[in-house]
């Protein structure tokens, strides 16, 4: 009886921790997107997926991604099909290359204003369409 209740308690802890994790993930998702009215210095998490041959953010193909100068930006990058990465030369940003179903992330400070390009550096993916604008205001 006692063993059973310890087991039940552990089970509940795992369930609650899992639920909290999911809730956290969802609240991160609400920061995703092209909000331009962000406050400088905040953490901006952007979920980007790569496929053959485009990037998708919030259901939009190769959207312009905005950040404020001073923002800490987290790019959560996932490949839904094919081998891809996410690169912004001017910001020294590049993820490792990930294959179908894999994900990775890169974090950096948007420390200079300007209009830059993000792209995939694998093969000729950039020329095939894996490119978009990254604007820091
Ligand atoms: Cu690619």
mmCIF file of C-alpha atoms and ligand atoms in Angstrom:
data_model
loop_
_atom_site.group_PDB
_atom_site.id
_atom_site.type_symbol
_atom_site.label_atom_id
_atom_site.label_comp_id
_atom_site.label_asym_id
_atom_site.label_seq_id
_atom_site.Cartn_x
_atom_site.Cartn_y
_atom_site.Cartn_z
ATOM 1 C CA UNK A 1 0.000 0.000 0.000
ATOM 2 C CA UNK A 2 2.787 2.412 0.970
ATOM 3 C CA UNK A 3 4.829 1.441 -2.103
ATOM 4 C CA UNK A 4 1.812 1.996 -4.279
ATOM 5 C CA UNK A 5 1.279 5.517 -2.941
ATOM 6 C CA UNK A 6 4.964 6.409 -3.459
ATOM 7 C CA UNK A 7 4.640 5.158 -7.000
ATOM 8 C CA UNK A 8 1.511 7.236 -7.456
ATOM 9 C CA UNK A 9 3.241 10.336 -6.026
ATOM 10 C CA UNK A 10 6.192 9.917 -8.396
ATOM 11 C CA UNK A 11 3.793 9.442 -11.267
ATOM 12 C CA UNK A 12 1.965 12.656 -10.377
ATOM 13 C CA UNK A 13 5.241 14.587 -10.097
ATOM 14 C CA UNK A 14 6.223 13.454 -13.589
ATOM 15 C CA UNK A 15 2.815 14.384 -14.977
ATOM 16 C CA UNK A 16 2.857 17.839 -13.355
ATOM 17 C CA UNK A 17 6.450 18.499 -14.476
ATOM 18 C CA UNK A 18 5.495 17.457 -18.000
ATOM 19 C CA UNK A 19 2.466 19.746 -17.973
ATOM 20 C CA UNK A 20 4.551 22.681 -16.726
ATOM 21 C CA UNK A 21 7.086 22.008 -19.449
ATOM 22 C CA UNK A 22 4.362 22.104 -22.100
ATOM 23 C CA UNK A 23 2.875 25.297 -20.651
ATOM 24 C CA UNK A 24 6.331 26.897 -20.727
ATOM 25 C CA UNK A 25 6.818 25.867 -24.331
ATOM 26 C CA UNK A 26 3.468 27.389 -25.223
ATOM 27 C CA UNK A 27 4.302 30.673 -23.554
ATOM 28 C CA UNK A 28 7.546 30.766 -25.571
ATOM 29 C CA UNK A 29 5.501 30.251 -28.703
ATOM 30 C CA UNK A 30 3.536 33.380 -27.953
ATOM 31 C CA UNK A 31 6.775 35.371 -28.316
ATOM 32 C CA UNK A 32 7.346 33.925 -31.759
ATOM 33 C CA UNK A 33 6.681 36.014 -34.794
ATOM 34 C CA UNK A 34 7.312 39.342 -36.292
ATOM 35 C CA UNK A 35 6.356 41.606 -33.446
ATOM 36 C CA UNK A 36 8.034 44.939 -33.944
ATOM 37 C CA UNK A 37 6.673 46.527 -30.770
ATOM 38 C CA UNK A 38 9.067 44.619 -28.555
ATOM 39 C CA UNK A 39 10.992 46.269 -25.758
ATOM 40 C CA UNK A 40 14.747 46.461 -26.245
ATOM 41 C CA UNK A 41 16.750 43.961 -24.242
ATOM 42 C CA UNK A 42 14.131 41.286 -23.982
ATOM 43 C CA UNK A 43 14.607 37.666 -24.955
ATOM 44 C CA UNK A 44 12.982 36.936 -28.254
ATOM 45 C CA UNK A 45 12.464 33.315 -29.143
ATOM 46 C CA UNK A 46 11.758 32.516 -32.757
ATOM 47 C CA UNK A 47 10.838 29.038 -33.962
ATOM 48 C CA UNK A 48 12.079 28.478 -37.483
ATOM 49 C CA UNK A 49 11.705 25.315 -39.496
ATOM 50 C CA UNK A 50 13.589 24.444 -42.644
ATOM 51 C CA UNK A 51 12.443 22.271 -45.497
ATOM 52 C CA UNK A 52 13.272 21.790 -49.207
ATOM 53 C CA UNK A 53 13.640 24.696 -50.030
ATOM 54 C CA UNK A 54 12.315 27.363 -47.711
ATOM 55 C CA UNK A 55 12.193 28.512 -44.120
ATOM 56 C CA UNK A 56 8.847 28.642 -42.336
ATOM 57 C CA UNK A 57 8.028 30.811 -39.312
ATOM 58 C CA UNK A 58 4.476 30.841 -37.954
ATOM 59 C CA UNK A 59 3.212 29.273 -41.170
ATOM 60 C CA UNK A 60 4.819 31.975 -43.294
ATOM 61 C CA UNK A 61 7.472 31.230 -45.916
ATOM 62 C CA UNK A 62 10.787 33.082 -45.551
ATOM 63 C CA UNK A 63 9.232 35.905 -43.502
ATOM 64 C CA UNK A 64 11.152 38.995 -42.510
ATOM 65 C CA UNK A 65 12.268 38.469 -38.907
ATOM 66 C CA UNK A 66 12.472 41.545 -36.686
ATOM 67 C CA UNK A 67 14.359 42.202 -33.484
ATOM 68 C CA UNK A 68 15.303 45.283 -31.521
ATOM 69 C CA UNK A 69 18.906 46.249 -31.079
ATOM 70 C CA UNK A 70 19.963 44.781 -27.742
ATOM 71 C CA UNK A 71 17.496 41.909 -27.803
ATOM 72 C CA UNK A 72 18.750 38.498 -26.878
ATOM 73 C CA UNK A 73 17.499 36.315 -29.708
ATOM 74 C CA UNK A 74 16.985 32.575 -29.532
ATOM 75 C CA UNK A 75 16.473 30.810 -32.826
ATOM 76 C CA UNK A 76 14.915 27.396 -32.328
ATOM 77 C CA UNK A 77 15.659 25.717 -35.602
ATOM 78 C CA UNK A 78 14.145 22.469 -36.795
ATOM 79 C CA UNK A 79 14.369 20.613 -40.081
ATOM 80 C CA UNK A 80 11.085 19.127 -41.199
ATOM 81 C CA UNK A 81 12.677 17.694 -44.348
ATOM 82 C CA UNK A 82 16.246 17.659 -45.581
ATOM 83 C CA UNK A 83 19.597 18.847 -44.219
ATOM 84 C CA UNK A 84 19.598 22.545 -43.310
ATOM 85 C CA UNK A 85 21.033 25.252 -41.117
ATOM 86 C CA UNK A 86 20.229 28.872 -40.274
ATOM 87 C CA UNK A 87 22.952 31.427 -40.896
ATOM 88 C CA UNK A 88 23.287 35.225 -40.613
ATOM 89 C CA UNK A 89 26.821 36.170 -41.652
ATOM 90 C CA UNK A 90 26.839 39.755 -40.356
ATOM 91 C CA UNK A 91 25.768 38.651 -36.870
ATOM 92 C CA UNK A 92 28.133 35.657 -36.716
ATOM 93 C CA UNK A 93 25.099 33.450 -36.267
ATOM 94 C CA UNK A 94 24.987 29.909 -37.493
ATOM 95 C CA UNK A 95 23.309 26.790 -36.228
ATOM 96 C CA UNK A 96 24.709 23.352 -36.774
ATOM 97 C CA UNK A 97 23.246 21.474 -39.711
ATOM 98 C CA UNK A 98 20.303 19.292 -38.830
ATOM 99 C CA UNK A 99 18.531 16.580 -40.810
ATOM 100 C CA UNK A 100 14.858 15.690 -41.080
ATOM 101 C CA UNK A 101 13.142 15.713 -37.707
ATOM 102 C CA UNK A 102 16.172 17.093 -35.869
ATOM 103 C CA UNK A 103 16.379 20.425 -34.123
ATOM 104 C CA UNK A 104 18.989 22.743 -32.676
ATOM 105 C CA UNK A 105 19.139 26.286 -31.408
ATOM 106 C CA UNK A 106 21.406 29.294 -31.389
ATOM 107 C CA UNK A 107 21.330 32.276 -29.051
ATOM 108 C CA UNK A 108 22.865 35.681 -29.696
ATOM 109 C CA UNK A 109 22.542 39.359 -28.935
ATOM 110 C CA UNK A 110 21.179 41.500 -31.753
ATOM 111 C CA UNK A 111 24.001 43.978 -31.226
ATOM 112 C CA UNK A 112 23.844 46.003 -34.413
ATOM 113 C CA UNK A 113 20.987 47.559 -36.300
ATOM 114 C CA UNK A 114 20.549 46.856 -39.972
ATOM 115 C CA UNK A 115 18.962 44.681 -42.601
ATOM 116 C CA UNK A 116 20.642 41.334 -42.984
ATOM 117 C CA UNK A 117 19.935 38.057 -44.727
ATOM 118 C CA UNK A 118 19.338 34.749 -43.071
ATOM 119 C CA UNK A 119 19.872 31.738 -45.250
ATOM 120 C CA UNK A 120 20.725 28.046 -45.413
ATOM 121 C CA UNK A 121 24.386 27.394 -46.219
ATOM 122 C CA UNK A 122 23.915 23.791 -47.338
ATOM 123 C CA UNK A 123 24.705 23.216 -51.029
ATOM 124 C CA UNK A 124 22.691 25.506 -53.281
ATOM 125 C CA UNK A 125 19.742 25.795 -50.878
ATOM 126 C CA UNK A 126 20.082 29.559 -50.639
ATOM 127 C CA UNK A 127 19.762 29.908 -54.420
ATOM 128 C CA UNK A 128 16.829 27.501 -54.344
ATOM 129 C CA UNK A 129 14.925 29.784 -52.020
ATOM 130 C CA UNK A 130 16.129 29.325 -48.448
ATOM 131 C CA UNK A 131 16.677 32.995 -47.713
ATOM 132 C CA UNK A 132 14.908 35.828 -45.936
ATOM 133 C CA UNK A 133 15.529 39.175 -44.279
ATOM 134 C CA UNK A 134 16.565 39.670 -40.676
ATOM 135 C CA UNK A 135 15.986 43.260 -39.575
ATOM 136 C CA UNK A 136 17.328 44.731 -36.351
ATOM 137 C CA UNK A 137 15.827 48.129 -35.516
HETATM 138 CU CU1 LIG B 1 18.947 23.922 -46.563
#
